[in-house]
Amino acid sequence: MAPIAVGDVIPDGTLAYFDEQDQLQQASVHSLAAGKKVIIFGVPGAFTPTCSVKHVPGFIEKAGELKSKGIDEILLVSVNDPFVMKAWAKTYPDNKDVKFLADGSATYTHALGLELDLSEKGLGTRSRRFALLVDDLKVKVANVEAGGEFTVSSADDILKAI
């Protein structure tokens, strides 16, 4: 399947997360993004160095600026179970705006065409690193990294594109 691209409508899919009352929830991507301007960004894995030190903190730090430019939601997707995503989210106590969403079986990642086979490193199927700017379900910007790079999918890269 071809990777998601500018002009495409994002596929629907179900992702899991823990709400403010610490209850496990399921949400459709379309319910989170329909009629809104959202950023969906994906990382290869929770607690991994580039994801934890650079990618996620960038979106947390720039959330106010992104919201001031009309962004309604900032959605982080990773191929991890919801319990791992909950534990990872707790390592960012200042986060108020980035929603940590679990794609445990990589079903949604496959629907986006952004899967990455890291079996040789013992990690199985993961997500490529990416950032999408989506307006009412339609992709306006699709910044997808090659390999293990972190050159086009940062919060700053999305800010430049808005």
XYZ file of C-alpha atoms in Angstrom:
162
model
C 0.000 0.000 0.000
C 1.238 3.481 -0.840
C 1.971 5.738 2.120
C -0.561 8.417 3.032
C 0.037 11.573 0.988
C -1.091 15.169 0.662
C -4.663 15.298 -0.613
C -5.616 11.903 0.829
C -8.386 11.462 3.370
C -6.986 9.787 6.459
C -8.324 6.295 7.049
C -10.492 5.657 10.055
C -9.273 3.278 12.707
C -9.559 2.611 16.408
C -6.818 3.624 18.825
C -6.637 3.222 22.606
C -5.713 5.665 25.355
C -6.246 6.356 29.039
C -8.474 9.331 29.836
C -8.091 11.864 32.653
C -9.917 9.474 35.023
C -7.380 6.745 34.199
C -9.988 4.735 32.295
C -9.018 2.830 29.163
C -10.847 4.273 26.161
C -11.151 3.409 22.487
C -11.551 6.199 19.956
C -11.944 6.307 16.229
C -9.460 8.534 14.487
C -12.269 10.149 12.523
C -14.096 11.048 15.766
C -10.923 12.795 16.976
C -10.222 14.596 13.706
C -13.489 15.245 11.814
C -14.208 18.947 11.434
C -10.921 19.870 13.092
C -7.397 20.848 12.214
C -5.145 18.216 13.802
C -1.581 17.031 13.830
C -1.069 13.299 13.820
C 2.509 12.349 14.466
C 3.972 8.896 14.731
C 7.091 7.487 16.290
C 8.766 4.067 16.147
C 8.419 3.412 19.862
C 7.797 4.638 23.364
C 10.840 5.373 25.507
C 13.204 5.233 22.516
C 15.906 7.931 22.451
C 14.965 10.180 19.513
C 11.244 9.839 20.228
C 11.569 10.586 23.938
C 14.254 13.275 23.892
C 13.443 15.190 20.698
C 10.242 14.334 18.827
C 7.620 14.191 21.601
C 9.081 17.044 23.719
C 9.068 19.286 20.647
C 5.311 18.908 20.206
C 4.686 19.373 23.927
C 6.836 22.527 24.027
C 5.299 23.983 20.841
C 1.681 23.035 21.622
C 0.698 26.583 22.565
C 2.158 27.986 19.371
C 0.484 25.256 17.293
C -2.876 25.907 18.962
C -2.485 29.653 18.324
C -2.220 28.784 14.615
C -5.528 26.923 14.655
C -4.532 23.392 15.620
C -7.333 21.734 17.613
C -5.688 18.419 18.514
C -2.175 16.977 18.650
C -2.303 13.210 18.380
C 0.705 10.966 18.967
C 0.421 7.440 17.553
C 2.845 4.646 18.375
C 2.812 0.884 17.936
C 2.717 0.120 21.641
C 0.004 -1.082 23.994
C -2.051 1.511 25.880
C -0.397 0.695 29.209
C 3.038 1.522 27.785
C 1.676 4.720 26.240
C 0.143 5.697 29.598
C 3.460 5.118 31.391
C 5.311 7.066 28.701
C 2.849 9.978 28.888
C 3.452 10.213 32.644
C 7.128 11.002 31.975
C 5.960 14.371 30.575
C 4.221 15.985 33.587
C 3.935 19.361 31.814
C 2.008 17.871 28.874
C -1.519 19.188 28.560
C -2.098 19.006 24.823
C -0.534 15.900 23.242
C -2.807 12.845 23.344
C -0.843 9.568 23.540
C -2.656 6.971 21.392
C -1.797 3.277 21.223
C -1.863 1.323 17.966
C -1.042 -1.979 19.658
C -1.208 -4.250 16.625
C -0.059 -1.627 14.093
C -3.433 -1.850 12.354
C -3.768 1.908 11.941
C -0.110 2.306 11.032
C -0.642 -0.238 8.228
C -3.769 1.648 7.089
C -1.606 4.769 6.753
C 0.995 2.776 4.796
C 3.654 3.903 7.272
C 4.733 0.625 8.825
C 8.413 -0.068 9.407
C 9.803 -3.580 9.834
C 12.299 -3.491 12.689
C 12.292 -7.261 13.241
C 16.068 -7.413 12.717
C 16.408 -5.244 15.841
C 13.900 -7.350 17.799
C 11.188 -4.672 17.638
C 8.798 -6.203 15.091
C 6.516 -3.937 13.078
C 6.653 -0.310 14.121
C 5.693 3.048 12.656
C 7.897 5.188 10.512
C 8.523 8.581 12.076
C 6.069 11.075 10.569
C 3.974 14.182 11.098
C 0.724 14.885 9.275
C -1.218 18.126 9.229
C -4.849 17.164 8.695
C -7.771 19.526 8.104
C -11.232 17.914 8.394
C -9.758 14.470 7.632
C -7.798 15.647 4.564
C -3.986 15.570 4.616
C -2.525 19.030 3.989
C 1.103 18.201 4.917
C 2.711 14.747 5.019
C 6.234 14.792 6.442
C 7.492 11.211 6.510
C 11.021 10.346 7.553
C 13.308 7.976 5.690
C 14.787 5.208 7.823
C 15.765 6.332 11.287
C 16.081 10.001 10.407
C 14.582 12.988 12.240
C 14.809 15.787 9.702
C 11.267 16.677 8.490
C 8.707 15.613 11.122
C 9.376 17.916 14.080
C 6.950 20.403 15.591
C 9.063 23.179 14.055
C 8.700 21.577 10.612
C 4.909 21.542 10.992
C 4.892 25.148 12.266
C 6.748 26.224 9.111
C 4.096 24.493 6.985
C 1.049 26.028 8.648
